[in-house]
Amino acid sequence: MNLTVKNICCIGAGYVGGPTMAVIASNCPSIQVNLVDINKNRIKAWNEKNLNKLPIYEPGLSDLILKTRGVNLHFSTEIEKCITNADMIFISVNTPTKTKGIGAGKAVDLRWIESCARKIGEYSKGLTIVVEKSTLPVRTAQTIKDILKAYEDNNSKRHFSILSNPEFLAEGTAINDLECPDRVLIGGDEEYAIEALENIYLNWVEKEKILKTDIWSSELSKLIANAFLAQRISSINSISALCELTESNISDVSLAVGMDKRIGAEFLNAGPGFGGSCFKKDILNLIYICNHYGLTEVADYWEQVILINDWQKKRITKKIIEKLFGTLSNKRIAVLGFSFKANTNDTRESPAIDICKDFLEEGCNLSIYDPKVEKEQIFKDLIINSENYSKLETTDTIEKACLNSDAIIVMTDWQEFYKLDFLKLSKIMRKPRFIFDTRNVINLKEAKNFGFRIWNLGDGSFQ
Ligand code: NAD
Ligand code: UGA
């Protein structure tokens, strides 16, 4: 059997669906791509003329939208119609951790996946390839298969083939990650479906980079890749605390360790802890699966990655209180950066959220500057109520955030924080003025020359 895909529907126009479909549309002009979502506001924002108002900030994305939108990339809320017209359907909806019921706090909430499967069952026609793009617990494809099987019937020649095609993009570098992936992983058990998806990627990805496995290995590989990445961050963050106590420097240690080819240099930057919507939820899911299969020792091993991540955030708050003479009450801290990493407007699980909440709890005033995160998002994340409303402001410049502040805390590694104007800042901040750098972006010597007292994460060597 041969199938040439002419019409794709992607359900879920988020941080994965948006960039991924933009790259497919750009590289496959003969395929019509419809990106659908239940969130009307999100679709409206994707259709905004002003490209600065797209719902997602991602370098290079607006150029692709300009090139493809209205040509072969369409954003719509007409989910049923787009499903009916598609020969391949990507499921790219959110898969958060369950908040109640069995497995609450660990297992993945699959309600959005299940509702997509039912919709596909109801509205698709003929031969349909369903691609799991969302990150899912191993063996979820079986659930999707079971649901869709109920809709198959020989008379109308309806048939569904399920593929797992996890996404490995990182936010902030998504377009480059999609255009030049390290690998593309396709898991499946029907050759024609695997080939149809492979042929789409072959428009821009080398054949050698396309890895084909069974569905279960593909689903599991995605969870494990994220677990390994997060594990590296917790490993280096645990050592950052040791460096502070032994007059050594975490950047030097990372460099020396990472130059060993067997270890590798990437993902060894110490910081305030990993954020983002996936690392924590995917490891929690891994822990849940291990416990389910009776592998408690394995589950406990991976749990440490999360515990160290939480500990790192608390450790930073405590260190800052200690440095600021034991109290934050009525002090003002300028928070530079609120997104979970640079080059994204995403704040999900950002370490800045937990640390800022702790500051507010201690009675501190906060002025937060982030070049891409909206004020409404910051207020929403910090659950600002009438009690602490007056304690928080957001600003549109670094200087305004620092005005009359006692301290600066750098939370995100945005490029502009690498070259702060210490002369200007020294004139507008209160004395004694502090910088707490959780990302190692500050020029320490220069800042010290302008009278700043400095705490640099993982750096016990700076005097
Ligand atoms: P997201 O929250 O940004 O987007 C998901 C979208 O799906 C939302 O707009 C939501 O309205 C929509 N949606 C939910 N249920 C729907 C339904 N029944 N019908 C139509 N639309 C529906 O999430 P995301 O960050 O894009 O992540 C999606 C998946 O991809 C997750 O499983 C995540 O683990 C995985 N993933 C994310 C990243 C990342 O960097 N964000 C990278 C790789 C994989
Ligand atoms: C991560 C993975 O890198 C992607 O491969 C994966 O597809 C994605 O999760 C997912 O499944 O959602 P993302 O979370 O977007 O991507 O960004 P990362 O670059 O991995 O950063 C995650 C967090 O770790 C950020 O808070 C970042 O600041 C932190 N980090 C990263 C460090 O503290 N140190 C490092 O060396 C690297």
Coordinates of C-alpha atoms and ligand atoms in Angstrom, one line a residue:
M1 CA 0.0 0.0 0.0
N2 CA 1.2 3.5 -0.8
L3 CA 0.0 6.8 0.6
T4 CA 1.1 10.2 -0.4
V5 CA 0.0 12.7 2.2
K6 CA -1.7 15.8 0.7
N7 CA -3.6 17.1 3.7
I8 CA -2.4 17.3 7.3
C9 CA -4.4 18.3 10.4
C10 CA -2.6 19.0 13.6
I11 CA -4.7 19.1 16.8
G12 CA -3.1 21.5 19.3
A13 CA -1.7 24.9 18.2
G14 CA 0.8 25.3 21.1
Y15 CA 4.6 25.5 21.5
V16 CA 5.0 22.2 19.6
G17 CA 2.1 22.3 17.1
G18 CA 2.8 25.9 16.0
P19 CA 6.5 25.7 15.2
T20 CA 6.4 22.0 13.9
M21 CA 3.6 22.7 11.4
A22 CA 5.2 25.9 10.3
V23 CA 8.4 24.0 9.4
I24 CA 6.4 21.2 7.7
A25 CA 4.4 23.7 5.7
S26 CA 7.5 25.6 4.7
N27 CA 9.4 22.5 3.5
C28 CA 6.4 20.7 1.9
P29 CA 4.6 23.2 -0.3
S30 CA 2.5 20.5 -1.9
I31 CA 0.9 19.6 1.5
Q32 CA -2.0 21.6 3.0
V33 CA -1.5 21.9 6.7
N34 CA -4.4 22.8 9.0
L35 CA -3.6 23.6 12.6
V36 CA -6.6 23.5 14.9
D37 CA -7.3 24.2 18.5
I38 CA -10.2 24.5 20.9
N39 CA -8.8 27.7 22.3
K40 CA -10.4 30.4 20.1
N41 CA -8.1 33.2 21.5
R42 CA -5.0 31.2 20.6
I43 CA -6.2 30.6 17.0
K44 CA -7.1 34.3 16.7
A45 CA -3.6 35.2 17.9
W46 CA -2.0 32.9 15.3
N47 CA -4.1 34.7 12.6
E48 CA -3.0 38.2 13.9
K49 CA -1.7 40.4 11.1
N50 CA 0.8 41.9 13.5
L51 CA 3.4 39.2 13.9
N52 CA 4.5 40.5 17.2
K53 CA 1.2 39.4 18.6
L54 CA 1.6 35.7 17.7
P55 CA 0.8 33.6 20.9
I56 CA 4.3 32.2 21.0
Y57 CA 7.7 34.0 20.9
E58 CA 10.3 31.8 19.1
P59 CA 13.2 33.2 17.1
G60 CA 12.6 32.6 13.3
L61 CA 9.0 31.7 13.8
S62 CA 7.4 34.9 12.5
D63 CA 9.3 34.6 9.2
L64 CA 8.0 31.2 8.6
I65 CA 4.4 32.3 9.4
L66 CA 4.7 35.1 7.0
K67 CA 5.9 32.7 4.3
T68 CA 3.3 30.0 4.8
R69 CA 0.2 31.4 6.5
G70 CA -2.7 31.5 4.1
V71 CA -0.7 29.6 1.5
N72 CA -0.5 26.1 2.8
L73 CA -0.7 26.7 6.5
H74 CA -4.0 27.6 8.1
F75 CA -5.1 28.2 11.7
S76 CA -8.7 27.3 12.5
T77 CA -11.2 26.2 15.2
E78 CA -13.1 24.0 12.7
I79 CA -11.7 20.9 14.2
E80 CA -14.2 18.4 12.8
K81 CA -13.9 19.7 9.2
C82 CA -10.1 19.7 9.2
I83 CA -10.1 16.1 10.6
T84 CA -12.5 15.0 7.8
N85 CA -10.2 16.4 5.1
A86 CA -7.0 15.0 6.5
D87 CA -5.1 11.9 5.5
M88 CA -2.6 12.4 8.4
I89 CA -3.5 13.8 11.8
F90 CA -0.9 14.9 14.4
I91 CA -2.0 15.0 18.0
S92 CA -0.1 17.7 19.7
V93 CA -2.2 18.6 22.7
N94 CA -1.0 19.2 26.2
T95 CA -0.4 16.2 28.5
P96 CA 0.0 17.6 32.0
T97 CA 0.3 15.8 35.3
K98 CA -2.9 14.6 36.8
T99 CA -4.0 16.8 39.7
K100 CA -6.6 14.5 41.2
G101 CA -7.7 10.8 41.3
I102 CA -5.4 7.8 40.9
G103 CA -1.9 8.8 40.1
A104 CA -2.5 12.4 41.0
G105 CA 0.8 14.4 41.1
K106 CA 2.6 11.8 38.9
A107 CA 0.6 10.1 36.1
V108 CA -0.2 12.0 32.9
D109 CA -3.7 13.3 32.5
L110 CA -4.7 11.7 29.2
R111 CA -8.2 13.3 28.9
W112 CA -7.2 15.6 26.0
I113 CA -5.6 12.7 24.1
E114 CA -8.6 10.6 24.6
S115 CA -11.0 13.3 23.5
C116 CA -8.8 13.8 20.3
A117 CA -9.0 10.1 19.6
R118 CA -12.8 10.1 19.9
K119 CA -13.1 13.1 17.6
I120 CA -10.8 11.5 15.0
G121 CA -12.9 8.4 15.2
E122 CA -16.1 10.3 14.6
Y123 CA -15.0 12.7 11.9
S124 CA -12.2 11.1 9.8
K125 CA -12.8 9.3 6.5
G126 CA -11.1 6.4 4.8
L127 CA -7.5 5.6 5.5
T128 CA -6.1 7.9 8.3
I129 CA -2.7 8.0 9.8
V130 CA -2.7 9.2 13.4
V131 CA 0.6 10.5 14.7
E132 CA 1.3 10.9 18.4
K133 CA 3.4 14.1 18.6
S134 CA 2.6 14.9 22.2
T135 CA 4.9 13.2 24.8
L136 CA 3.0 10.2 26.1
P137 CA 3.4 7.4 28.7
V138 CA 4.7 4.2 27.1
R139 CA 1.8 2.2 25.6
T140 CA -0.6 5.1 25.2
A141 CA -0.8 4.2 21.5
Q142 CA -2.7 1.1 22.6
T143 CA -5.4 3.3 24.2
I144 CA -5.7 5.4 21.0
K145 CA -5.8 2.1 18.9
D146 CA -8.5 0.7 21.2
I147 CA -10.7 3.7 20.8
L148 CA -10.2 4.1 17.1
K149 CA -10.8 0.3 16.5
A150 CA -14.4 0.9 17.7
Y151 CA -14.9 3.3 14.7
E152 CA -13.4 1.1 12.0
D153 CA -15.8 -0.7 9.7
N154 CA -15.2 -2.6 6.5
N155 CA -18.0 -1.1 4.5
S156 CA -16.7 2.5 4.6
K157 CA -13.1 1.2 4.3
R158 CA -12.2 3.2 7.4
H159 CA -8.8 2.2 8.8
F160 CA -6.5 3.9 11.3
S161 CA -2.7 3.5 11.6
I162 CA -1.1 4.8 14.7
L163 CA 2.5 6.2 14.8
S164 CA 4.6 7.6 17.5
N165 CA 6.7 10.5 16.4
P166 CA 7.9 12.4 19.6
E167 CA 9.2 15.9 19.3
F168 CA 12.6 16.8 20.7
L169 CA 12.6 20.6 20.0
A170 CA 13.7 22.9 22.8
E171 CA 11.9 26.3 23.2
G172 CA 14.0 29.2 22.2
T173 CA 15.8 27.1 19.5
A174 CA 12.7 25.3 18.1
I175 CA 12.9 26.4 14.5
N176 CA 16.6 25.4 14.2
D177 CA 15.9 22.1 16.1
L178 CA 13.1 21.3 13.7
E179 CA 15.0 22.3 10.5
C180 CA 18.2 20.5 11.6
P181 CA 17.1 17.8 14.0
D182 CA 19.7 15.4 15.7
R183 CA 17.2 12.6 14.8
V184 CA 13.6 12.0 13.8
L185 CA 12.1 9.1 15.6
I186 CA 9.2 7.2 14.1
G187 CA 7.6 4.2 15.9
G188 CA 5.0 2.2 14.2
D189 CA 3.9 -1.2 13.0
E190 CA 2.4 -0.6 9.6
E191 CA 5.0 0.0 6.9
Y192 CA 2.9 2.2 4.6
A193 CA 2.2 4.6 7.4
I194 CA 5.8 4.8 8.5
E195 CA 6.9 5.4 4.9
A196 CA 4.2 8.1 4.5
L197 CA 5.6 10.1 7.5
E198 CA 9.2 9.4 6.6
N199 CA 8.5 10.8 3.1
I200 CA 7.4 14.1 4.7
Y201 CA 10.6 14.5 6.7
L202 CA 12.7 13.5 3.7
N203 CA 11.8 16.8 2.2
W204 CA 14.5 18.4 4.5
V205 CA 16.0 15.7 6.8
E206 CA 18.7 13.3 5.8
K207 CA 17.6 9.7 5.6
E208 CA 20.3 8.6 8.0
K209 CA 18.8 10.7 10.7
I210 CA 15.4 9.1 10.5
L211 CA 15.2 6.3 13.1
K212 CA 12.4 3.7 12.9
T213 CA 11.4 1.6 15.9
D214 CA 8.4 -0.2 17.3
I215 CA 5.8 2.2 18.9
W216 CA 6.7 1.4 22.5
S217 CA 10.4 2.0 22.2
S218 CA 9.6 5.3 20.5
E219 CA 7.2 6.5 23.2
L220 CA 9.7 5.4 25.9
S221 CA 12.7 7.0 24.2
K222 CA 11.1 10.5 24.5
L223 CA 10.6 10.2 28.2
I224 CA 14.1 8.9 28.7
A225 CA 15.7 11.6 26.6
N226 CA 14.1 14.2 28.8
A227 CA 15.0 12.4 32.0
F228 CA 18.7 12.2 31.0
L229 CA 18.8 15.9 30.1
A230 CA 17.2 16.9 33.4
Q231 CA 19.5 14.5 35.3
R232 CA 22.5 16.3 33.9
I233 CA 21.2 19.7 35.2
S234 CA 20.4 18.3 38.7
S235 CA 23.9 16.7 38.7
I236 CA 25.7 20.0 37.9
N237 CA 23.4 22.0 40.2
S238 CA 24.2 19.7 43.1
I239 CA 27.9 20.3 42.5
S240 CA 27.3 24.1 42.3
A241 CA 26.6 24.0 46.1
L242 CA 29.8 22.1 46.7
C243 CA 31.8 24.7 44.6
E244 CA 30.5 27.5 46.8
L245 CA 31.9 25.9 49.9
T246 CA 35.2 24.8 48.5
E247 CA 36.4 28.0 46.8
S248 CA 36.0 26.4 43.4
N249 CA 34.1 27.5 40.4
I250 CA 31.3 25.6 38.7
S251 CA 32.0 27.1 35.2
D252 CA 35.5 25.8 35.4
V253 CA 34.4 22.4 36.7
S254 CA 31.7 22.1 33.9
L255 CA 34.3 23.0 31.3
A256 CA 36.8 20.5 32.6
V257 CA 34.3 17.7 33.0
G258 CA 32.5 18.4 29.7
M259 CA 35.7 18.3 27.6
D260 CA 35.8 14.6 28.1
K261 CA 34.1 13.4 24.9
R262 CA 32.4 10.6 26.8
I263 CA 30.6 13.2 28.9
G264 CA 30.1 16.0 26.4
A265 CA 29.9 19.8 27.0
E266 CA 26.2 20.4 26.6
F267 CA 23.7 20.8 29.4
L268 CA 26.2 21.4 32.1
N269 CA 25.3 25.0 32.9
A270 CA 24.5 25.3 36.6
G271 CA 21.4 27.5 37.2
P272 CA 18.4 28.1 39.4
G273 CA 16.9 24.7 38.5
F274 CA 15.3 23.5 35.3
G275 CA 11.9 24.8 34.3
G276 CA 9.7 24.3 31.3
S277 CA 6.5 22.4 30.9
C278 CA 8.1 19.0 30.3
F279 CA 11.1 17.9 32.4
K280 CA 9.3 17.7 35.7
K281 CA 6.1 16.1 34.3
D282 CA 8.0 13.6 32.2
I283 CA 10.1 12.4 35.1
L284 CA 7.1 12.2 37.4
N285 CA 5.5 10.1 34.7
L286 CA 8.6 7.9 34.5
I287 CA 8.5 7.5 38.3
Y288 CA 4.8 6.5 38.1
I289 CA 5.4 3.9 35.4
C290 CA 8.4 2.4 37.3
N291 CA 6.3 2.1 40.4
H292 CA 3.5 0.6 38.4
Y293 CA 5.8 -2.1 37.2
G294 CA 7.2 -2.7 40.8
L295 CA 10.6 -1.0 40.0
T296 CA 10.6 1.1 43.2
E297 CA 14.5 1.4 43.3
V298 CA 14.4 2.8 39.8
A299 CA 11.6 5.2 40.7
D300 CA 13.5 6.4 43.7
Y301 CA 16.6 7.0 41.6
W302 CA 14.8 9.3 39.2
E303 CA 12.9 11.1 42.0
Q304 CA 16.2 12.5 43.2
V305 CA 16.5 14.5 40.0
I306 CA 13.3 16.4 41.0
L307 CA 14.2 16.7 44.6
I308 CA 17.6 18.3 43.8
N309 CA 15.8 20.7 41.4
D310 CA 13.4 21.8 44.2
W311 CA 16.3 22.0 46.7
Q312 CA 18.3 24.3 44.4
K313 CA 15.5 26.9 44.2
K314 CA 15.0 26.9 48.0
R315 CA 18.8 27.1 48.5
I316 CA 18.9 30.2 46.4
T317 CA 16.1 31.9 48.4
K318 CA 17.8 31.1 51.7
K319 CA 21.2 32.4 50.5
I320 CA 19.7 35.7 49.4
I321 CA 17.9 36.2 52.7
E322 CA 21.1 35.5 54.5
K323 CA 23.1 37.9 52.3
L324 CA 20.4 40.6 52.8
F325 CA 21.0 40.6 56.5
G326 CA 18.4 38.0 57.4
T327 CA 15.3 39.8 56.3
L328 CA 13.6 40.8 53.0
S329 CA 10.8 42.7 54.7
N330 CA 10.2 46.0 52.9
K331 CA 13.3 45.5 50.8
R332 CA 13.0 45.8 47.0
I333 CA 14.4 43.2 44.6
A334 CA 14.7 43.8 40.9
V335 CA 14.1 40.4 39.1
L336 CA 15.7 40.2 35.7
G337 CA 14.0 37.6 33.6
F338 CA 10.9 35.6 34.3
S339 CA 10.6 33.1 31.5
F340 CA 12.1 29.6 32.2
K341 CA 14.9 30.2 29.8
A342 CA 16.0 32.8 27.3
N343 CA 14.3 33.4 23.9
T344 CA 10.9 32.2 24.9
N345 CA 7.8 33.9 26.5
D346 CA 6.9 30.6 28.2
T347 CA 6.9 30.7 32.0
R348 CA 5.6 27.2 32.7
E349 CA 7.5 25.8 35.8
S350 CA 9.9 28.7 35.6
P351 CA 12.2 28.7 38.6
A352 CA 11.5 32.5 38.9
I353 CA 7.9 31.6 40.0
D354 CA 8.9 29.6 43.1
I355 CA 11.7 32.0 44.1
C356 CA 9.5 35.2 43.6
K357 CA 6.7 33.6 45.6
D358 CA 9.1 32.9 48.4
F359 CA 10.3 36.6 48.2
L360 CA 6.7 37.9 48.4
E361 CA 6.0 35.6 51.3
E362 CA 9.0 37.1 53.1
G363 CA 7.4 40.6 52.7
C364 CA 9.7 41.7 49.9
N365 CA 8.7 44.2 47.1
L366 CA 9.5 43.0 43.6
S367 CA 9.9 44.8 40.3
I368 CA 10.2 42.3 37.5
Y369 CA 11.5 42.9 34.0
D370 CA 11.3 40.3 31.2
P371 CA 11.7 41.3 27.5
K372 CA 9.0 38.9 26.3
V373 CA 6.7 37.8 29.1
E374 CA 3.4 39.8 29.5
K375 CA 2.6 41.5 32.7
E376 CA -0.7 39.5 33.0
Q377 CA 1.2 36.2 32.8
I378 CA 3.5 37.3 35.7
F379 CA 0.6 38.3 37.9
K380 CA -1.2 35.1 37.1
D381 CA 1.8 32.9 37.8
L382 CA 2.5 34.6 41.2
I383 CA -1.2 34.4 42.2
I384 CA -1.3 38.0 43.2
N385 CA -4.1 38.7 45.6
S386 CA -5.2 41.9 47.4
E387 CA -2.7 41.2 50.2
N388 CA 0.4 41.3 48.0
Y389 CA -0.9 43.3 45.0
S390 CA 1.0 46.4 46.0
K391 CA 4.2 44.5 46.5
L392 CA 4.6 43.6 42.8
E393 CA 5.3 45.7 39.7
T394 CA 6.5 44.8 36.2
T395 CA 8.5 47.2 34.2
D396 CA 9.5 47.6 30.5
T397 CA 13.1 48.4 31.1
I398 CA 16.0 47.1 33.3
E399 CA 16.6 50.5 34.7
K400 CA 13.0 51.0 35.9
A401 CA 13.1 47.6 37.6
C402 CA 16.3 48.5 39.4
L403 CA 15.3 52.0 40.5
N404 CA 15.5 52.2 44.3
S405 CA 16.1 48.4 44.6
D406 CA 18.4 46.9 47.2
A407 CA 19.3 44.0 45.0
I408 CA 19.2 42.5 41.5
I409 CA 18.5 38.8 40.9
V410 CA 19.2 37.5 37.5
M411 CA 16.8 34.6 36.9
T412 CA 16.9 34.1 33.1
D413 CA 19.9 34.2 30.7
W414 CA 18.5 36.7 28.3
Q415 CA 21.3 38.2 26.1
E416 CA 20.8 41.8 27.4
F417 CA 21.7 40.8 30.9
Y418 CA 25.2 40.0 29.9
K419 CA 26.0 43.7 29.5
L420 CA 24.3 45.6 32.3
D421 CA 25.2 49.3 32.6
F422 CA 26.6 49.1 36.1
L423 CA 27.5 52.8 36.2
K424 CA 23.8 53.8 35.6
L425 CA 22.5 51.1 37.9
S426 CA 24.9 52.0 40.7
K427 CA 23.4 55.5 40.7
I428 CA 19.8 54.5 41.0
M429 CA 19.9 51.6 43.4
R430 CA 20.0 51.8 47.2
K431 CA 23.1 51.1 49.2
P432 CA 24.5 48.6 49.9
R433 CA 23.6 47.2 46.5
F434 CA 23.7 43.5 45.7
I435 CA 23.7 41.3 42.6
F436 CA 22.6 37.7 42.8
D437 CA 23.4 35.9 39.6
T438 CA 21.8 32.5 39.2
R439 CA 22.9 32.2 35.6
N440 CA 26.5 33.2 35.6
V441 CA 26.0 36.1 33.1
I442 CA 27.4 39.0 35.1
N443 CA 30.8 40.5 34.5
L444 CA 31.9 40.1 38.2
K445 CA 35.0 42.2 38.2
E446 CA 33.3 45.1 36.5
A447 CA 30.2 45.0 38.8
K448 CA 32.5 44.8 41.8
N449 CA 34.3 48.0 40.6
F450 CA 31.0 49.8 40.7
G451 CA 30.5 48.9 44.3
F452 CA 28.1 45.9 43.9
R453 CA 28.3 43.0 46.4
I454 CA 28.0 39.9 44.4
W455 CA 26.8 36.3 44.9
N456 CA 27.4 34.2 41.8
L457 CA 25.8 30.7 41.8
G458 CA 28.4 27.9 42.1
D459 CA 31.3 30.3 42.5
G460 CA 33.4 30.0 45.7
S461 CA 36.5 31.4 44.0
F462 CA 35.5 35.0 43.4
Q463 CA 36.7 37.4 46.1
Ligands
NAD1 P1 0.6 23.8 24.7 O1 -0.2 23.8 26.0 O2 1.4 24.9 24.3 O3 -0.4 23.5 23.5 C1 -1.3 22.5 23.5 C2 -2.6 23.0 22.8 O4 -3.5 21.9 22.6 C3 -3.3 24.1 23.6 O5 -3.4 25.3 22.7 C4 -4.7 23.5 23.8 O6 -5.8 24.5 23.7 C5 -4.8 22.5 22.7 N1 -5.8 21.4 23.0 C6 -5.9 20.7 24.1 N2 -6.9 19.8 24.0 C7 -7.4 19.9 22.7 C8 -8.4 19.3 21.9 N3 -9.1 18.3 22.5 N4 -8.7 19.8 20.7 C9 -8.0 20.8 20.2 N5 -7.0 21.4 20.8 C10 -6.7 21.0 22.1 O7 1.5 22.5 24.8 P2 2.9 22.2 24.1 O8 4.0 22.8 24.9 O9 2.8 22.5 22.7 O10 3.1 20.6 24.4 C11 2.3 19.7 23.6 C12 2.9 18.3 23.8 O11 4.2 18.3 23.2 C13 3.0 17.9 25.3 O12 2.8 16.5 25.3 C14 4.5 18.1 25.6 O13 5.0 17.2 26.5 C15 5.1 17.8 24.2 N6 6.4 18.6 24.0 C16 6.5 19.9 24.3 C17 7.7 20.6 24.0 C18 7.9 22.0 24.4 O14 9.0 22.5 24.2 N7 6.9 22.7 24.8 C19 8.7 19.9 23.3 C20 8.5 18.5 23.0 C21 7.4 17.9 23.3
UGA2 C1 13.5 20.3 26.7 C2 14.4 19.4 25.9 O1 15.7 20.1 25.8 C3 13.8 19.1 24.5 O2 14.7 18.2 23.8 C4 12.5 18.5 24.7 O3 11.9 18.3 23.5 C5 11.6 19.5 25.5 O4 12.2 19.7 26.8 C6 10.3 18.9 25.9 O5 10.0 17.7 25.7 O6 9.4 19.7 26.3 P1 13.0 22.9 26.9 O7 12.4 22.6 28.2 O8 12.2 23.7 25.9 O9 13.4 21.6 26.1 O10 14.4 23.7 27.1 P2 15.8 23.2 27.6 O11 16.8 23.9 26.8 O12 15.9 21.8 27.7 O13 15.9 23.9 29.1 C7 15.1 23.3 30.1 C8 15.5 24.0 31.4 O14 16.8 23.6 31.8 C9 15.5 25.5 31.4 O15 15.0 26.0 32.6 C10 17.0 25.8 31.3 O16 17.4 27.1 31.7 C11 17.6 24.7 32.1 N1 19.0 24.4 31.7 C12 19.3 23.9 30.5 C13 20.0 24.5 32.7 O17 19.7 25.0 33.8 N2 21.3 24.2 32.3 C14 21.6 23.7 31.1 O18 22.8 23.4 30.9 C15 20.6 23.5 30.2

